[in-house]
Coordinates of C-alpha atoms in Angstrom, one line a residue:
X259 CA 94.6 112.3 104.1
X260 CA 93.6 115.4 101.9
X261 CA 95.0 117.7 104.5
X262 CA 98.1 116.0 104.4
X263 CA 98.3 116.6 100.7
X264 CA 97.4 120.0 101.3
X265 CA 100.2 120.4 103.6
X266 CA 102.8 119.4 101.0
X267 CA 100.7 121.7 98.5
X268 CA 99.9 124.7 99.9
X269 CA 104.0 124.6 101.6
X270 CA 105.3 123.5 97.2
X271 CA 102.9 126.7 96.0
X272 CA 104.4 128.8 98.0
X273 CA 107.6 128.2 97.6
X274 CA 107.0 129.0 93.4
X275 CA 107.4 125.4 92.2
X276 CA 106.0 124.3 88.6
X277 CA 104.5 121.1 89.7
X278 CA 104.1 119.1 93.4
X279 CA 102.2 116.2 94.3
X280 CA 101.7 113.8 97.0
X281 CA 101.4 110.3 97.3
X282 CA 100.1 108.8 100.8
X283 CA 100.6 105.1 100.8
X284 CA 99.0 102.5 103.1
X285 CA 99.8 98.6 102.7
X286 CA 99.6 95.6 104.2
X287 CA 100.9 92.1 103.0
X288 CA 100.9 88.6 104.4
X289 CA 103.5 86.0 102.9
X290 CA 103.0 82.4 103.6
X291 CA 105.0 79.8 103.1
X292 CA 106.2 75.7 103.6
X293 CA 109.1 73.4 102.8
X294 CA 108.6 69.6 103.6
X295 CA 105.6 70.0 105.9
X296 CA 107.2 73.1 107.8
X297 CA 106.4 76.2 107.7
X298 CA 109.0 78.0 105.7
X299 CA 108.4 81.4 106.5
X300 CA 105.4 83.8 107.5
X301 CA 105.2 87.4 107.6
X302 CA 102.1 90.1 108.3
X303 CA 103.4 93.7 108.1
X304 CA 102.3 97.1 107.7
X305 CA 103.2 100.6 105.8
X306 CA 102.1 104.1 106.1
X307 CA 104.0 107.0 104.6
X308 CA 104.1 109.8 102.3
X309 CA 105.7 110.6 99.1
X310 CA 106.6 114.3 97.6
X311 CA 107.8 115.0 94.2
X312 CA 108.0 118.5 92.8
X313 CA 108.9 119.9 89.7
X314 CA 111.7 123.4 90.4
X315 CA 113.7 124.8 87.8
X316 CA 113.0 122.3 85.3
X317 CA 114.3 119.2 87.1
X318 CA 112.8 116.8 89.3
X319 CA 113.1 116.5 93.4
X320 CA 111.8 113.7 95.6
X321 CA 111.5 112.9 99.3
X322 CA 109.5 110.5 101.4
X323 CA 108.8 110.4 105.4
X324 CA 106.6 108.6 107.6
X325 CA 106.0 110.9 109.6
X326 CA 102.5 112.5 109.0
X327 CA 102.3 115.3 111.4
X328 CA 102.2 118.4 110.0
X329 CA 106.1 119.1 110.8
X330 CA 107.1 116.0 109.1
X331 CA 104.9 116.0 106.0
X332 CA 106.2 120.0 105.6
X333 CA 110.1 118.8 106.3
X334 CA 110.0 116.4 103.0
X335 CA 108.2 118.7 100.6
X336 CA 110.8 121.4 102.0
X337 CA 113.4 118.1 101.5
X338 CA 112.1 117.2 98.4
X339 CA 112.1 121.0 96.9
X340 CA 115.6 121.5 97.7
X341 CA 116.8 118.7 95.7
X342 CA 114.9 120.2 92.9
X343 CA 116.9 122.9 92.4
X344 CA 120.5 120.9 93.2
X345 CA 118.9 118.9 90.5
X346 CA 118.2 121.9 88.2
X347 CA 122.5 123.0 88.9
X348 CA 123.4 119.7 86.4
X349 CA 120.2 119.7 84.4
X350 CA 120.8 119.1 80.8
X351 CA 117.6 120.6 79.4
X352 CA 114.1 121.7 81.5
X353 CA 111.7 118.6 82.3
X354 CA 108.7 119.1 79.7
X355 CA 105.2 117.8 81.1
X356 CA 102.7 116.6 79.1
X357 CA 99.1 118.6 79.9
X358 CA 96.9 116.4 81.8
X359 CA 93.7 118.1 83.2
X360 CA 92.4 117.7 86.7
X361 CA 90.9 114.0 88.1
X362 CA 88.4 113.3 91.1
X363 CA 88.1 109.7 91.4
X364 CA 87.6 106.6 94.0
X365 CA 88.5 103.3 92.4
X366 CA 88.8 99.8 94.0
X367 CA 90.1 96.4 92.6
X368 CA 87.1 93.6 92.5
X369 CA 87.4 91.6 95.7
X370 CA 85.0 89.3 97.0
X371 CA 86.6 88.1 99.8
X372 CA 89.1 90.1 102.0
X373 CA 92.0 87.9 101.6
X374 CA 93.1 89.6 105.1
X375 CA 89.6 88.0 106.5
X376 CA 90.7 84.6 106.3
X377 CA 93.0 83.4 109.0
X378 CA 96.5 82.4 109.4
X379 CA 95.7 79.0 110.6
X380 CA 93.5 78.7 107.6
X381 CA 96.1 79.5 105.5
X382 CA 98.2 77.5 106.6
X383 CA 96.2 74.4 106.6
X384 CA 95.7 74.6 103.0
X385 CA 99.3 74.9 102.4
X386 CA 100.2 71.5 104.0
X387 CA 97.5 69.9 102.7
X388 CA 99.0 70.5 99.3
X389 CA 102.0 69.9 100.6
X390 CA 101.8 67.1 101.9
X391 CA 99.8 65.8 98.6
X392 CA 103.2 66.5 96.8
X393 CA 105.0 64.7 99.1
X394 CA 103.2 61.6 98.7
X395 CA 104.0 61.1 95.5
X396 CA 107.4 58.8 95.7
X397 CA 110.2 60.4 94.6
X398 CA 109.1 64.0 95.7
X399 CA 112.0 65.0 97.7
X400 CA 111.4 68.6 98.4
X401 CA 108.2 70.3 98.4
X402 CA 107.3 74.3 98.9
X403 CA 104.5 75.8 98.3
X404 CA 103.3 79.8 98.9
X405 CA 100.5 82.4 99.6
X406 CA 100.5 86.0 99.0
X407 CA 98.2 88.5 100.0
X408 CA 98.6 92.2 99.2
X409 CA 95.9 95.2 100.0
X410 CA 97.6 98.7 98.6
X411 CA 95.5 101.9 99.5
X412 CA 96.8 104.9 98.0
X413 CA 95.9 108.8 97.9
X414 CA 97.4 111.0 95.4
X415 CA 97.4 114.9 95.4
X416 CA 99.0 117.1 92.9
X417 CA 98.9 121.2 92.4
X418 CA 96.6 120.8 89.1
X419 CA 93.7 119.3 91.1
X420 CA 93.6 116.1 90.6
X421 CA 92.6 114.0 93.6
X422 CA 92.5 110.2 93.5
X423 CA 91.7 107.3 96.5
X424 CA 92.4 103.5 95.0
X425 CA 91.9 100.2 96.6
X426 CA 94.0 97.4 95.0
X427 CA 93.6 93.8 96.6
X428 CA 96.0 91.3 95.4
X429 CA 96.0 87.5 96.0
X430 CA 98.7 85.2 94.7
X431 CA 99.7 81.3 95.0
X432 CA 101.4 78.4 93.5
X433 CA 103.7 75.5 94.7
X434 CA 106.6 73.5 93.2
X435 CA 107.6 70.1 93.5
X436 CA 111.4 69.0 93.0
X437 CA 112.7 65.4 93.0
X438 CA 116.7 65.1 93.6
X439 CA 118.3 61.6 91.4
X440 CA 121.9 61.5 91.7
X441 CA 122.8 64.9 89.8
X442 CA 119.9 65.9 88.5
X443 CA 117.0 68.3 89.7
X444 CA 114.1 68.2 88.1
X445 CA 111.2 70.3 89.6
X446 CA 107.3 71.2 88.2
X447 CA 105.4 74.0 89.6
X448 CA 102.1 75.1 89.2
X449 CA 100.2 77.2 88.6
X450 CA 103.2 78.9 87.0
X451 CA 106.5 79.0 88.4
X452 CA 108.5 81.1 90.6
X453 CA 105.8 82.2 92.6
X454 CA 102.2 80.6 91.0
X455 CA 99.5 83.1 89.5
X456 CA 99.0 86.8 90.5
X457 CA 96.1 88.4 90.5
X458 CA 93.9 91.3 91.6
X459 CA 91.5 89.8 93.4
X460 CA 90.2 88.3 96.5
X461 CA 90.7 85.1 98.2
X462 CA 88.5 84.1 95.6
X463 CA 91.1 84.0 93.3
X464 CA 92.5 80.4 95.4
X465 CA 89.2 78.4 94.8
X466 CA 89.7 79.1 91.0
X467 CA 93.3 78.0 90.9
X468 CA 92.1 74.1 91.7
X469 CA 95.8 74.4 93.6
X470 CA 95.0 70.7 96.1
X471 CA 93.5 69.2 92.8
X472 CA 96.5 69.5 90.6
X473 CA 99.2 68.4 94.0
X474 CA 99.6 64.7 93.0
X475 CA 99.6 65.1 88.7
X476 CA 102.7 68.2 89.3
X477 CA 104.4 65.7 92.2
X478 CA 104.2 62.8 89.2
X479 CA 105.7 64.6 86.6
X480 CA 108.7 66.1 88.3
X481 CA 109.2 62.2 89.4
X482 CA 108.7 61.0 85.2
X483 CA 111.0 63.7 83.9
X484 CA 113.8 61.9 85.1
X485 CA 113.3 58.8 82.7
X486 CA 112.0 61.5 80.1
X487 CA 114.2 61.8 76.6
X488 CA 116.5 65.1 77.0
X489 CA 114.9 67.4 74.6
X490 CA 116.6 66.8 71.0
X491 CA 118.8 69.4 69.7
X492 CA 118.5 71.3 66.2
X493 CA 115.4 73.1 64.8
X494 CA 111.8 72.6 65.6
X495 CA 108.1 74.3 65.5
X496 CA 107.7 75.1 69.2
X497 CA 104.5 75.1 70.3
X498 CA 104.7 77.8 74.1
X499 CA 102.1 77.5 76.0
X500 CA 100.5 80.2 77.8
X501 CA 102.4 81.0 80.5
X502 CA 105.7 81.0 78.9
X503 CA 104.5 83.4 76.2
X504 CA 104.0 85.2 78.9
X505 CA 107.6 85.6 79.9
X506 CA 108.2 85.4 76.3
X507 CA 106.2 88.6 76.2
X508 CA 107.4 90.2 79.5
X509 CA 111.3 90.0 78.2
X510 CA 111.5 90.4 74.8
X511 CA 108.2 93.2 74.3
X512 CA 107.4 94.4 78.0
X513 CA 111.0 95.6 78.7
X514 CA 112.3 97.2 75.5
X515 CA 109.2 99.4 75.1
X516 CA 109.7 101.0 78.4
X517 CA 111.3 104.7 76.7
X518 CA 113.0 105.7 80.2
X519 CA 115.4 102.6 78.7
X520 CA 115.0 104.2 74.7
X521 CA 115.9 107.3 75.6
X522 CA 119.5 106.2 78.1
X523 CA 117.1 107.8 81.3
X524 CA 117.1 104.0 82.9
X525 CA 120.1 100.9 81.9
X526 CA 119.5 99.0 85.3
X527 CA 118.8 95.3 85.5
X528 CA 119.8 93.9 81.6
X529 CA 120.7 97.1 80.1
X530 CA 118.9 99.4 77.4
X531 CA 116.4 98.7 74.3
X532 CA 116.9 97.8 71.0
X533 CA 113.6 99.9 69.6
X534 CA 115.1 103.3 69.1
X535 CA 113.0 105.9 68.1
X536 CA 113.1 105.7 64.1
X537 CA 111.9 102.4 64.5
X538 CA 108.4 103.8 65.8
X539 CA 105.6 102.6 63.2
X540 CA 108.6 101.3 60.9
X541 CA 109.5 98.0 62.0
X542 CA 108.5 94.8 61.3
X543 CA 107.9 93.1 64.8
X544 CA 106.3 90.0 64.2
X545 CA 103.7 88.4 61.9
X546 CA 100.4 89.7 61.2
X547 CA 98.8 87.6 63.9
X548 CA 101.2 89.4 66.2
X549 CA 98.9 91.9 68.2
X550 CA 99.9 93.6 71.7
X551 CA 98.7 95.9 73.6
X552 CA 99.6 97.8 76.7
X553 CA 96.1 97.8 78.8
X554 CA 95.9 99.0 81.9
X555 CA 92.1 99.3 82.0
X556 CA 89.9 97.1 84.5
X557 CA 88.3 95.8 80.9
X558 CA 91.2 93.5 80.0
X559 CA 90.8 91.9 83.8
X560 CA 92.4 91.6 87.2
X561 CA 95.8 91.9 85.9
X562 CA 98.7 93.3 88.3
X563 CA 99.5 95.9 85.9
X564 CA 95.3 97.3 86.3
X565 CA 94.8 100.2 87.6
X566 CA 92.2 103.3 87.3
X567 CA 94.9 105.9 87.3
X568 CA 98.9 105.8 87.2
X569 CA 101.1 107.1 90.0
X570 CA 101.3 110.9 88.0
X571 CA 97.8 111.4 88.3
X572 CA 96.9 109.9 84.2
X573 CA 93.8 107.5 83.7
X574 CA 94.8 104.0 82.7
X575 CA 94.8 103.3 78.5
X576 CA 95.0 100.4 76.1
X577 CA 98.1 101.4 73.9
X578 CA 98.5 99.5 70.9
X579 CA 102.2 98.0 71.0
X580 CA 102.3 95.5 68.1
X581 CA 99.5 96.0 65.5
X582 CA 99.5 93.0 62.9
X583 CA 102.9 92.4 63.5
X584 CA 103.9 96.6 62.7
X585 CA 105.4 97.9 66.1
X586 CA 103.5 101.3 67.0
X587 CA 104.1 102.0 70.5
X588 CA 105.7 102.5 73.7
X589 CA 105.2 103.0 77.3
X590 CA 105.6 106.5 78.5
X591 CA 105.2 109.1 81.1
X592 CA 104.2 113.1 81.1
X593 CA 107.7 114.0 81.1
X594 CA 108.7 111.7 77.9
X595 CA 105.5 111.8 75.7
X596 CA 107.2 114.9 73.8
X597 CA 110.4 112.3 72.6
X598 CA 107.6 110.4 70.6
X599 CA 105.7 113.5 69.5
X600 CA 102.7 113.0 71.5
X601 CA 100.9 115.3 73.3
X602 CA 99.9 113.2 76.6
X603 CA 101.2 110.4 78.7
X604 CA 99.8 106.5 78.2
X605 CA 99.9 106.4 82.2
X606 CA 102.3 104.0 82.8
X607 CA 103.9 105.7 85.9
X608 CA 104.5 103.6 89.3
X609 CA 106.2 103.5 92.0
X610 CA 106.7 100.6 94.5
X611 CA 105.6 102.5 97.7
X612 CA 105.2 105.7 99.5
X613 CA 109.0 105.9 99.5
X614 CA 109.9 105.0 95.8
X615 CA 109.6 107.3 93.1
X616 CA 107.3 107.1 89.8
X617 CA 109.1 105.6 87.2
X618 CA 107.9 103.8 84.1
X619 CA 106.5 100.7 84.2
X620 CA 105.3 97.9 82.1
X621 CA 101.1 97.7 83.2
X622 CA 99.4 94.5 81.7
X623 CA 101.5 93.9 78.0
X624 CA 99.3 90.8 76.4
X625 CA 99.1 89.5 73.1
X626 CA 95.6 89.4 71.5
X627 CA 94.1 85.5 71.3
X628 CA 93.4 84.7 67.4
X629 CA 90.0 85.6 66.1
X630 CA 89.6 82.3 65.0
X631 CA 88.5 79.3 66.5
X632 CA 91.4 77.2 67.8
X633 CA 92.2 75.4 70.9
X634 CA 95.3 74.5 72.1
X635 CA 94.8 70.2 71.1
X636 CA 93.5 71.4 67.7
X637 CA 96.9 73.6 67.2
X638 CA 99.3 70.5 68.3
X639 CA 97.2 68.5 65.9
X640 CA 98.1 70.7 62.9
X641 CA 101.8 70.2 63.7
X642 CA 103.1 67.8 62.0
X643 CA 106.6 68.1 64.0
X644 CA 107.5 69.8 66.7
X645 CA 108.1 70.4 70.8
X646 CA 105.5 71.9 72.9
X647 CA 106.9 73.6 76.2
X648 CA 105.2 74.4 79.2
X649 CA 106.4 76.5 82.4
X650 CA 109.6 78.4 82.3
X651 CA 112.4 77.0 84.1
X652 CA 115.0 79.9 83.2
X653 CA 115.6 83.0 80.7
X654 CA 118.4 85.3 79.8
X655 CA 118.6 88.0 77.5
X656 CA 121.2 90.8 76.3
X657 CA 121.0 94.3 76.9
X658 CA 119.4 95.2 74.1
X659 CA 116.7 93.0 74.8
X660 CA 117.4 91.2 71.0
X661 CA 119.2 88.1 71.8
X662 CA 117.5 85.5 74.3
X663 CA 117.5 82.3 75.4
X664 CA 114.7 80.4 77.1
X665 CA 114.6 77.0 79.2
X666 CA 110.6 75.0 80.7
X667 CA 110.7 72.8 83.3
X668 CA 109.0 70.3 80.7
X669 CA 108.2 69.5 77.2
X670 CA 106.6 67.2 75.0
X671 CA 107.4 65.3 71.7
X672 CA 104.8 66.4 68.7
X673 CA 104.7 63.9 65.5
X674 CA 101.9 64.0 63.3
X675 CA 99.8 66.2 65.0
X676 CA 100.2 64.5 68.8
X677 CA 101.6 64.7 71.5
X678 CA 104.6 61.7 72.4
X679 CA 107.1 61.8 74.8
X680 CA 107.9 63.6 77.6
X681 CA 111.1 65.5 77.1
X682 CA 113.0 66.9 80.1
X683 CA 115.4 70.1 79.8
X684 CA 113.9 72.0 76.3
X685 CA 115.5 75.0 76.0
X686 CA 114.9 77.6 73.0
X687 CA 116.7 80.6 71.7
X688 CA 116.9 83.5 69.2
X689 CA 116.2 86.9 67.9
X690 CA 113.3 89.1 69.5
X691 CA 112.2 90.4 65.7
X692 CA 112.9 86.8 64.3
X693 CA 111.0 85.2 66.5
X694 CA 108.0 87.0 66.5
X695 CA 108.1 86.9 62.9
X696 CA 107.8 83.2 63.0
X697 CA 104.3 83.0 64.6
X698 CA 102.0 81.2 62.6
X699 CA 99.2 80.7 64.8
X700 CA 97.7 81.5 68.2
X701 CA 94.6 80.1 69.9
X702 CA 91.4 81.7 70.7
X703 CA 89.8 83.6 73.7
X704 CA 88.8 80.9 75.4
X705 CA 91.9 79.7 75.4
X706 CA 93.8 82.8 77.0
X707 CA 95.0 83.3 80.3
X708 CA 95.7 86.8 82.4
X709 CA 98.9 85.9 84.2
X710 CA 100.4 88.2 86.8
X711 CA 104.2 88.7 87.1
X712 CA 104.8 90.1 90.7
X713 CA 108.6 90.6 91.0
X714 CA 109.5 92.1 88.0
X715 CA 112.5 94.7 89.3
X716 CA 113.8 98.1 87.6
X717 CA 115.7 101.1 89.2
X718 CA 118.1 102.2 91.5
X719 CA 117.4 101.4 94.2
X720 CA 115.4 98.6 92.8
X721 CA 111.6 99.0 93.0
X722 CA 109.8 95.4 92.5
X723 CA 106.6 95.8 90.6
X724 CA 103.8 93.3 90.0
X725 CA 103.1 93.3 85.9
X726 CA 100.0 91.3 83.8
X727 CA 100.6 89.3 80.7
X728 CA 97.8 87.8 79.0
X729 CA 98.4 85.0 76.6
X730 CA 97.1 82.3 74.3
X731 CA 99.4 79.1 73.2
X732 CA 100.9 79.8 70.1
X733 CA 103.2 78.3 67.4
X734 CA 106.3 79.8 66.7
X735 CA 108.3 78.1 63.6
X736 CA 111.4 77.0 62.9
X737 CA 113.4 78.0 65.8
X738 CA 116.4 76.8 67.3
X739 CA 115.8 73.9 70.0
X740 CA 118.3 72.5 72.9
X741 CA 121.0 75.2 72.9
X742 CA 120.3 75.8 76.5
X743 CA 121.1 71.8 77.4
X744 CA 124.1 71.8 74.7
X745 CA 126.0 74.9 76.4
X746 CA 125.8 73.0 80.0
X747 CA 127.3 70.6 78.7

């Protein structure tokens, strides 16, 4: 592999480029899948390949090939200098890189068990199991359930020295169970919808998830919500629990801090950011208990967005994002650092695969669990009225990333500090600032989760990335309930 980079480099130095590197690429993933006690789908495949960008002229060129003999790897950094300089023809200004000094560095993901090691059959047989669990439950009319298995192995190269080898496992599972009743679809998932819980780690990571000992209580509850009250209209204290303040997070934080979409460099998939530049350390974001950070270091845990270095060569950092509710950063690259007035990237450079370029990406974007003790039942019982929403169901928001609107596949009724009934179709909406504003509590460490995101898309052409958000239940007050429910009508 290194004398494949040194192929594209010695070829880019010669040729009097300001910057080359080389990304070599090799993954393998296995998707599992069922429907009804079929199997739904099932795929094993394989990747190998290189990518080039240099830096010519002041503007930015990029190639990619399979091909790793010496004639192919030397045709794309040839390739990938040549659109350089057509690039540098329209350039508005030169591309300005932040210094970042040489890196020599093996990294590899925790894994106990090779997720690849366990066999298809295997895989498979857990799948109906749960399955067919779901399907027991009467009133279950369509079950589907998923595994996920991802090993990434990557080599990066550039002309300042730096020379990196990571290993990234990733395992990822979940199920849903829908029940059909006349016109209505109701449907519970677990651990998390669309998709289950991401994480890096081994197969490990599917003992922990209890997936077979939760089947029958999801299969129940997608069944109950159909005699459940439709979730009351008007304004309530929601409590979210962890997982959809994850999304919460992910949508109305995680995208508009990403200053490709600040700075007009990237309006794909919902548009642009409502966090231009002045409002850097001068906006209110939430309340004090509001505290994010961007953390891409293995100390905040397995997350998809964890990493030891990002695809430009920069070691992974713990940026703070919201501190006590002040927003004071954003995610950025080498070449954008300078529109912020810093001096050095925050790493958050990625690219899909070998064939993708680098562009920014959110890493693991968590709120900060209380510092207080408080559990999730001691924060209902301090409610005196109010909704508590589990699992995300739906979201939308504008292109500014300001307005939104939520919907959970369930909720339930809080009156004097407990829970009642279970309320089917709660929906929530508002303003990004507002709402985070209106946080009046969040529970404690123990009761935080790390959840992985591992289709969250950007670009053209799109490059799906997997992204960590860790979150504690929290109460948000005041804000508008049922909106959702009331437009469908």
């Amino acid at each position: 592999m290194k004398e494949i980079g040194n192929w594209v480099l010695n070829l880019s130095n010669s040729r009097g480029v300001q910057y080359a590197e080389a990304r070599i690429v090799d993954e393998r993933q296995r998707a599992l899948a069922t429907k009804n006690g079929k199997t739904g789908s099932a795929s094993d495949s394989e990747s190998l390949g290189l990518g080039v960008r240099v830096l010519a002229d002041g503007a930015w060129g990029f190639a990619a090939t399979e091909d790793l003999t010496r004639a192919g790897v030397e045709t794309a950094a040839a390739q990938a200098l040549e659109i350089a300089r057509a690039s540098a023809t329209v350039k508005q200004q030169d591309v300005q890189l932040a210094p970042e000094k040489a890196h020599i560095d093996d990294w590899s993901s925790p894994c106990q068990i090779d997720p690849f090691s366990i066999s298809i059959e295997e895989n498979l047989d857990l799948l109906m199991k749960i399955d067919a669990e779901l399907r027991s439950v009467e009133g279950v009319t369509l079950a589907e359930t998923n595994l996920n298995f991802r090993r990434y192995e990557q080599w990066f190269y550039n002309s300042e020295g730096s020379d990196i080898h990571q290993l990234k496992h990733t395992t990822g599972a979940g199920y849903a169970a829908y029940s059909f009743q006349g016109t209505e679809i109701q449907k519970r998932s677990y651990p998390n919808s669309f998709g289950g819980q991401y994480q890096d780690k081994g197969y490990e990571l599917i003992s922990e998830l209890k997936l077979l000992e939760n089947a029958h209580r999801i299969g129940e509850e997608a069944v109950a919500l159909h005699k459940a009250d439709q979730c009351p209209q008007g304004r309530f204290d929601i409590v979210l629990d962890s997982s959809q303040l994850g999304l919460q997070i992910h949508e109305s934080v995680g995208h508009p801090i990403e200053l490709d979409r600040v700075l007009g460099m990237e309006a794909n998939f919902a548009g642009m950011s409502f966090l231009t530049l002045d409002k850097l350390r001068n906006l209110k974001y939430g309340s004090e208990l509001v505290n994010v950070v961007a953390d891409a270091t293995a100390n905040h845990g397995p997350g998809l967005g964890t990493f030891a270095y990002d695809d430009e060569g920069v070691p992974a950092q713990c940026t703070p994002i919201i501190t006590n509710g002040q927003f004071t950063g954003y995610l950025s690259s080498r070449e954008t650092a300078h529109t912020i007035g810093e001096n050095h990237s925050n790493g958050c450079m990625r690219a899909e695969g070998w064939n993708r370029t680098p562009i920014i990406r959110m890493t693991n974007i968590s709120i900060l669990p209380g510092t207080k003790p408080l559990t999730l039942d001691q924060l209902i019982a301090s409610t005196d009225r109010g909704i508590f929403m589990q699992t995300n169901r739906s979201w939308s928001i504008d292109d500014k990333r300001y307005n939104f609107q939520f919907g959970t596949e369930i909720g339930w009724e809080i009156k004097g500090g407990k829970l009642g009934r279970m309320l089917k179709n709660p929906s929530y909406s508002g303003i990004t600032t507002d709402f985070w504003n209106s946080m009046d509590a969040i529970c404690s460490r123990d009761q935080w989760t790390l959840w992985g995101t591992p289709n969250c898309g950007k670009g053209q052409p799109q490059q799906v990335m997997g992204t960590g958000h860790g979150a504690s239940p929290a109460r948000f007050r005041n804000i508008q309930v049922g909106t959702a429910f009331k437009g469908a009508e």
